[in-house]
Structure formats: C-alpha cells, structure tokens
Short mmCIF file of C-alpha atoms in Angstrom, two decimals:
data_model
loop_
_atom_site.label_atom_id
_atom_site.label_comp_id
_atom_site.label_asym_id
_atom_site.label_seq_id
_atom_site.Cartn_x
_atom_site.Cartn_y
_atom_site.Cartn_z
CA MET A 72 12.24 1.38 41.36
CA LEU A 73 14.02 1.22 38.02
CA SER A 74 16.25 -1.79 37.44
CA VAL A 75 17.76 -3.71 34.54
CA GLY A 76 15.37 -6.58 35.19
CA ARG A 77 12.25 -4.43 35.05
CA ILE A 78 13.39 -2.72 31.85
CA LEU A 79 14.06 -6.09 30.21
CA GLU A 80 10.75 -7.39 31.51
CA GLY A 81 8.92 -4.61 29.71
CA ALA A 82 10.92 -4.98 26.50
CA PHE A 83 10.47 -8.74 26.25
CA GLY A 84 6.90 -8.40 27.45
CA LEU A 85 6.25 -6.29 24.37
CA VAL A 86 7.49 -9.11 22.12
CA ARG A 87 5.47 -11.68 24.06
CA GLU A 88 2.21 -9.78 24.35
CA ARG A 89 2.23 -7.81 21.08
CA TYR A 90 3.57 -10.60 18.87
CA VAL A 91 1.07 -9.81 16.12
CA ALA A 92 2.41 -6.26 15.87
CA VAL A 93 6.01 -7.54 15.91
CA ALA A 94 5.11 -9.97 13.11
CA ALA A 95 3.65 -7.07 11.11
CA TRP A 96 6.86 -5.09 11.59
CA ALA A 97 8.84 -8.10 10.40
CA GLY A 98 6.62 -8.25 7.31
CA ILE A 99 7.44 -4.63 6.51
CA TYR A 100 11.15 -5.27 6.94
CA LEU A 101 10.85 -8.38 4.75
CA ALA A 102 9.26 -6.36 1.96
CA ALA A 103 12.02 -3.76 2.33
CA ASN A 104 14.78 -6.36 2.20
CA ILE A 105 13.39 -8.07 -0.89
CA ALA A 106 12.79 -4.73 -2.64
CA LEU A 107 16.37 -3.65 -1.91
CA ALA A 108 17.75 -7.00 -3.04
CA VAL A 109 15.83 -6.81 -6.33
CA ALA A 110 16.82 -3.17 -6.88
CA VAL A 111 20.49 -3.87 -6.27
CA ARG A 112 20.68 -6.60 -8.94
CA PRO A 113 21.81 -4.19 -11.73
CA LEU A 114 24.63 -3.01 -9.48
CA LEU A 115 25.71 -6.57 -8.73
CA GLY A 116 25.94 -7.35 -12.40
CA GLN A 117 28.24 -4.39 -13.05
CA SER A 118 30.34 -4.23 -9.91
CA MET A 119 30.86 -7.88 -8.95
CA SER A 120 31.16 -9.70 -12.25
CA PRO A 121 34.87 -10.14 -13.17
CA ALA A 122 33.95 -10.17 -16.87
CA MET A 123 32.58 -6.62 -16.81
CA THR A 124 34.25 -3.27 -16.20
CA PRO A 125 31.99 -1.05 -14.07
CA ASN A 126 30.81 2.07 -15.86
CA PRO A 127 30.55 4.98 -13.36
CA THR A 128 27.62 6.57 -15.18
CA ASP A 129 25.67 3.32 -15.41
CA MET A 130 26.48 2.56 -11.76
CA PHE A 131 25.15 5.96 -10.70
CA VAL A 132 21.92 5.54 -12.70
CA ALA A 133 21.39 1.97 -11.44
CA SER A 134 21.98 3.01 -7.82
CA GLY A 135 19.17 5.58 -7.92
CA PRO A 136 16.34 3.13 -7.11
CA VAL A 137 18.48 1.54 -4.41
CA PHE A 138 18.98 4.84 -2.58
CA LEU A 139 15.32 5.81 -2.92
CA ILE A 140 14.08 2.47 -1.60
CA ALA A 141 16.65 2.52 1.22
CA LEU A 142 15.63 6.05 2.20
CA PHE A 143 11.93 5.19 2.14
CA PHE A 144 12.30 2.12 4.30
CA ALA A 145 14.74 3.85 6.65
CA ALA A 146 11.95 6.33 7.32
CA PHE A 147 9.55 3.44 7.79
CA GLY A 148 12.03 1.87 10.20
CA PHE A 149 11.79 5.04 12.26
CA VAL A 150 7.99 4.72 12.21
CA ILE A 151 8.31 1.13 13.46
CA TYR A 152 10.57 2.28 16.29
CA ALA A 153 7.90 4.81 17.26
CA ALA A 154 5.26 2.07 17.09
CA ALA A 155 7.26 -0.06 19.54
CA MET A 156 7.41 2.82 22.02
CA ARG A 157 3.71 3.58 21.47
CA ALA A 158 2.79 -0.02 22.30
CA ILE A 159 4.33 0.51 25.75
CA LEU A 160 3.36 4.11 26.43
CA ARG A 161 -0.09 4.09 24.81
CA PRO A 162 -1.28 0.49 24.58
CA GLU A 163 -4.83 1.71 24.11
CA ALA A 164 -3.86 3.40 20.82
CA GLY A 165 -4.40 0.17 18.91
CA GLY A 166 -4.62 0.47 15.15
CA ILE A 167 -2.60 -1.60 12.70
CA ALA A 168 0.46 -2.71 14.69
CA TYR A 169 0.52 0.70 16.45
CA LEU A 170 1.82 2.25 13.22
CA ARG A 171 1.21 5.92 12.58
CA PHE A 172 2.71 8.64 10.43
CA GLY A 173 1.77 11.96 11.95
CA MET A 174 2.96 14.65 14.32
CA ASP A 175 4.39 12.13 16.80
CA GLU A 176 6.73 10.77 14.15
CA LEU A 177 7.63 14.26 12.92
CA ARG A 178 8.53 15.32 16.45
CA LEU A 179 10.64 12.21 16.91
CA PHE A 180 12.33 12.98 13.60
CA GLY A 181 13.03 16.47 14.93
CA VAL A 182 14.67 14.99 18.03
CA ALA A 183 16.77 12.76 15.78
CA ILE A 184 17.90 15.81 13.80
CA LEU A 185 18.83 17.66 17.00
CA PHE A 186 20.87 14.70 18.20
CA THR A 187 22.49 14.33 14.78
CA VAL A 188 23.58 17.97 14.84
CA GLY A 189 24.73 17.68 18.44
CA GLY A 190 26.56 14.44 17.71
CA THR A 191 28.29 16.01 14.71
CA ILE A 192 29.46 18.93 16.83
CA LEU A 193 30.64 16.53 19.54
CA PHE A 194 32.47 14.47 16.91
CA LEU A 195 34.26 17.57 15.61
CA ILE A 196 35.25 18.57 19.14
CA VAL A 197 36.48 15.06 19.90
CA THR A 198 38.40 14.91 16.63
CA PHE A 199 40.01 18.27 17.35
CA ALA A 200 40.92 17.22 20.90
CA PHE A 201 42.35 13.94 19.67
CA GLY A 202 44.38 15.83 17.08
CA LEU A 203 45.81 18.09 19.79
CA VAL A 204 46.76 15.06 21.86
CA GLY A 205 48.39 13.47 18.81
CA VAL A 206 50.37 16.63 18.13
CA GLY A 207 51.42 16.77 21.77
CA ILE A 208 52.59 13.16 21.72
CA ALA A 209 54.50 13.72 18.49
CA ALA A 210 56.09 16.90 19.87
CA SER A 211 57.21 15.10 23.02
CA GLY A 212 59.53 12.98 20.92
CA ASP A 213 58.46 9.88 22.82
CA PRO A 214 56.53 7.62 20.45
CA GLY A 215 57.03 4.63 22.74
CA ILE A 216 54.67 2.45 24.71
CA GLY A 217 53.86 5.22 27.19
CA SER A 218 52.63 7.54 24.48
CA ALA A 219 50.62 4.76 22.81
CA LEU A 220 49.05 3.89 26.16
CA LEU A 221 48.20 7.54 26.78
CA GLY A 222 46.53 7.76 23.37
CA LEU A 223 44.54 4.57 24.06
CA LEU A 224 43.39 5.85 27.44
CA PHE A 225 42.33 9.11 25.83
CA ILE A 226 40.25 7.26 23.22
CA LEU A 227 38.62 5.12 25.91
CA ALA A 228 37.82 8.21 27.97
CA LEU A 229 36.21 9.90 24.97
CA LEU A 230 34.20 6.74 24.23
CA ALA A 231 33.01 6.68 27.84
CA VAL A 232 31.87 10.30 27.56
CA VAL A 233 29.94 9.57 24.34
CA VAL A 234 28.25 6.52 25.88
CA PHE A 235 27.39 8.53 28.98
CA PHE A 236 25.60 11.21 26.98
CA ILE A 237 23.80 8.66 24.80
CA VAL A 238 22.48 6.85 27.86
CA ARG A 239 21.51 10.00 29.74
CA PHE A 240 19.55 11.35 26.75
CA SER A 241 18.12 7.95 25.71
CA LEU A 242 14.72 8.80 27.21
CA ALA A 243 14.24 11.81 24.92
CA PHE A 244 12.44 9.74 22.27
CA PRO A 245 9.87 8.03 24.52
CA LEU A 246 9.28 11.23 26.48
CA THR A 247 8.70 13.16 23.25
CA LEU A 248 6.14 10.55 22.23
CA TYR A 249 4.55 10.56 25.68
CA ARG A 250 4.42 14.36 26.14
CA GLN A 251 3.54 14.99 22.48
CA GLN A 252 6.14 17.72 22.36
CA ILE A 253 9.89 17.70 21.80
CA VAL A 254 11.56 16.84 25.10
CA ILE A 255 15.30 17.08 25.72
CA GLY A 256 15.93 18.53 29.16
CA GLU A 257 13.48 16.26 30.95
CA ALA A 258 15.27 13.21 29.53
CA TRP A 259 18.48 14.34 31.23
CA THR A 260 16.68 15.12 34.47
CA LEU A 261 14.63 11.94 34.59
CA SER A 262 17.62 9.70 33.93
CA ARG A 263 19.68 11.26 36.72
CA GLY A 264 20.76 8.57 39.16
CA HIS A 265 19.69 5.76 36.83
CA PHE A 266 22.65 5.62 34.47
CA TRP A 267 23.74 2.10 35.36
CA SER A 268 20.26 0.62 35.09
CA LEU A 269 19.75 2.19 31.67
CA PHE A 270 23.25 1.27 30.54
CA GLY A 271 22.95 -2.30 31.80
CA ALA A 272 19.65 -2.89 30.00
CA ALA A 273 21.01 -1.37 26.79
CA LEU A 274 24.15 -3.52 27.03
CA VAL A 275 22.15 -6.73 27.54
CA ILE A 276 19.85 -5.97 24.60
CA THR A 277 22.81 -5.01 22.40
CA LEU A 278 24.56 -8.30 23.17
CA ILE A 279 21.35 -10.26 22.51
CA LEU A 280 20.85 -8.56 19.16
CA MET A 281 24.51 -9.13 18.23
CA VAL A 282 24.15 -12.86 18.95
CA LEU A 283 20.85 -12.93 17.02
CA ASN A 284 22.37 -11.27 13.95
CA ILE A 285 25.39 -13.57 14.07
CA ALA A 286 23.05 -16.56 14.26
CA VAL A 287 21.03 -15.27 11.29
CA SER A 288 24.21 -14.72 9.28
CA ALA A 289 25.50 -18.18 10.16
CA PHE A 290 22.18 -19.74 9.18
CA THR A 291 21.79 -17.87 5.89
CA MET A 292 25.47 -17.78 4.87
CA GLY A 293 26.76 -20.93 6.55
CA SER A 294 27.42 -22.75 3.28
CA TYR A 295 29.30 -19.76 1.89
CA MET A 296 31.49 -19.55 5.00
CA SER A 297 32.13 -23.29 4.73
CA ASP A 298 33.17 -22.88 1.09
CA LEU A 299 35.51 -20.02 2.03
CA MET A 300 37.20 -22.11 4.73
CA SER A 301 37.51 -25.07 2.35
CA ALA A 302 39.02 -22.83 -0.32
CA ALA A 303 41.54 -21.16 2.01
CA GLY A 304 44.80 -20.64 0.17
CA ASN A 305 43.26 -21.34 -3.24
CA PRO A 306 42.49 -18.05 -5.07
CA GLU A 307 40.55 -19.77 -7.84
CA ALA A 308 38.34 -21.67 -5.40
CA LEU A 309 37.77 -18.46 -3.43
CA ALA A 310 36.71 -16.68 -6.63
CA ARG A 311 34.32 -19.50 -7.53
CA ALA A 312 32.77 -19.44 -4.04
CA ALA A 313 32.30 -15.67 -4.21
CA GLU A 314 30.78 -15.88 -7.68
CA ALA A 315 28.37 -18.62 -6.62
CA GLN A 316 27.32 -16.60 -3.57
CA GLN A 317 26.80 -13.47 -5.66
CA GLU A 318 24.73 -15.42 -8.19
CA SER A 319 22.51 -16.96 -5.51
CA TYR A 320 21.75 -13.55 -4.00
CA SER A 321 21.27 -11.74 -7.32
CA LYS A 322 17.99 -13.46 -8.11
CA LEU A 323 14.70 -13.86 -6.31
CA GLY A 324 15.23 -17.38 -5.07
CA PRO A 325 15.40 -19.37 -1.83
CA ALA A 326 18.74 -17.87 -0.76
CA MET A 327 17.56 -14.28 -1.16
CA ILE A 328 14.19 -14.94 0.50
CA LEU A 329 15.80 -16.83 3.39
CA ALA A 330 18.36 -14.08 4.00
CA SER A 331 15.66 -11.39 3.73
CA LEU A 332 13.39 -13.26 6.16
CA GLY A 333 16.16 -13.74 8.70
CA GLY A 334 17.16 -10.09 8.49
CA ALA A 335 13.51 -8.99 8.80
CA ILE A 336 12.95 -11.03 11.96
CA ALA A 337 16.15 -9.70 13.52
CA ALA A 338 15.24 -6.11 12.60
CA ALA A 339 11.70 -6.40 14.00
CA LEU A 340 12.96 -7.88 17.25
CA GLY A 341 15.61 -5.18 17.40
CA ALA A 342 13.02 -2.43 17.02
CA ALA A 343 10.77 -4.06 19.62
CA LEU A 344 13.52 -4.56 22.19
CA THR A 345 15.27 -1.21 21.77
CA GLY A 346 12.09 0.84 21.48
CA GLY A 347 10.37 -1.22 24.15
CA SER A 348 13.27 -0.88 26.59
CA VAL A 349 13.54 2.92 26.50
CA ALA A 350 9.76 3.28 26.60
CA THR A 351 9.59 0.91 29.57
CA ALA A 352 12.29 2.87 31.39
CA ALA A 353 10.49 6.15 30.76
CA LYS A 354 7.16 4.73 31.90
CA LEU A 355 8.63 3.26 35.07
CA LEU A 356 10.36 6.51 35.96
CA LEU A 357 7.22 8.52 35.25
CA HIS A 358 5.25 6.17 37.47
CA ASP A 359 7.89 5.52 40.12
CA GLU A 360 5.28 5.98 42.82
CA MET A 361 3.80 2.62 41.82
CA ASP A 362 5.44 -0.25 43.66
CA ASP A 363 3.96 -3.10 41.67
CA ALA A 364 5.15 -3.57 38.09
CA GLU A 365 1.77 -5.06 37.20
CA ASP A 366 0.17 -1.74 38.07
CA VAL A 367 2.45 -0.04 35.57
CA PHE A 368 2.03 -2.52 32.72
CA GLY A 369 -1.54 -3.52 33.44
#
C-alpha cells in the first residue's frame, strides 16, 4: 500500500544505495555552476561596478555565453532527473550513473512540453478568472475587509486547484520512462485515491530541500550576511560589503568554488529525492500486489 513513509524510503534509499551515481550528478552540477560563474564575470564587471555605466549592447553580447551554458546544463539537469527515476525503475540499466540521452529523455521532454502548454493555458484561465473577480469586487463598491478576504480565498482556492493537478499528474514522468511511451492518462488514473500520500511525500521533500538550500546559503554567504547586519543603517558600509562580495564571487577562488560545490550537492540531492520519490510512488502503485517493500526494491 502506498504511503508517505514508503515513498520517502525509496527516495532516500536511492541516495543511500546509489551514492556513487549521486556523487557523479553533483560533479556535473559543480562543473555547470563553475562554468556559469566564470561566464557571468563580464556581466558582473559591467552591471555591478559603480564606476561603470552598463552598455546595453556589450551586456547583450556578454550574456550570450551565459544563456548558452545555462540552456545546455538545464537540459543536462533534465537528463539527471531521468537518471534518478531510471535508478529506481530500471536498476539493472547500469551505465555511468544511469545517465542516458536517447528516446527516453526525448519522450520526457515531450511530456514537459505538454505540461508547459497546459500550464500556460491554465495560467491564462486563472488570470482571466481572477480579473473577473477583481472587476466584480471593484464594481460592488465595497473595497473593505470582506472584499479583500474574498479575493484571498479565491487565490487560495486557485492555488489548491493547481497543486491538485500537479500532484495527480506527477506520475506522468516515471510512467513515461517505465512504459517507454508518453503517458498522461494513466498517471491520472494510477494516482486516484493516493493524493494525500503523494502530496505528503512531496511536501516533506520540498521542506527538506528548502532547509538544505538555506543551510548551504548560510554556510557559503554567512560572512556576507554578517557584514550586512553589521552595516545596517550605514549606506557606505553596505556598499563596501556588496562590492567585496561581488569581487569574491567574480573570480575563480575559494568563495566561488565553495558556493558552487554547495549548490551542486543540493541540486544533486534534489534531483535524487524528487526523481526518486515519484519513481518510487509509480513503482509501488504498479506493484501494489506485493505486500513486502523489499520485494519491490529488491
């Protein structure tokens, strides 16, 4: 039976048992972070230095490598997400950290495009509906607390609907990888009756990753935050702290490497836990006739 505990067991089991693969994913993210940091140095010099006036043409030319590198590694991040799901769904696949770039990844990319289009349409509908509600509130001539509360409740209801659809379709990616064909409808069907288990696991992992990223930021930027607090109310001290921080991150030194390493570890764990959790949920639901979790993961 699917439960939050069993989903988390599979996700964290992936990190524990496939730690070499997770380390390889972190290495890829580290290379991406350092490459982006090095590529962004020309932009830092033009946009953040108070002694220079940014030139729009130069900024556009300098940003070209940044966008290309970001796009390349965003695609690679998608490949890593697929690798995390593959490690759960097809542990016998092996290879270098379960990484592939073939039809599986192209199908997953197709699912992402479908969801992007669907999400855009949903966003437009929500925006239109919110606009109608806003017009209705304005026309009522009652801009008081009641109207504000009604608008807040409407936003919360729309957010709940969006979260509901995200959770119900969250199995589309692992099922597409498992079936080796684009799967949408089965994700909705298979998740029926399991919303709270899927939502609970996703919420726990989201909170864990939030805490992890905050910890990484505090570790890598703790001195900067300390300088900002010490310089509170002093514009010149604030400017000096910002300039020192910008200088430390604009060169390939300990600060840049430390920040890149922390971000890479967080990103690799994020891919493992998010990809591992949805793949675990899909595998458990596809094998719900098995009572023993060891039978599923063994």
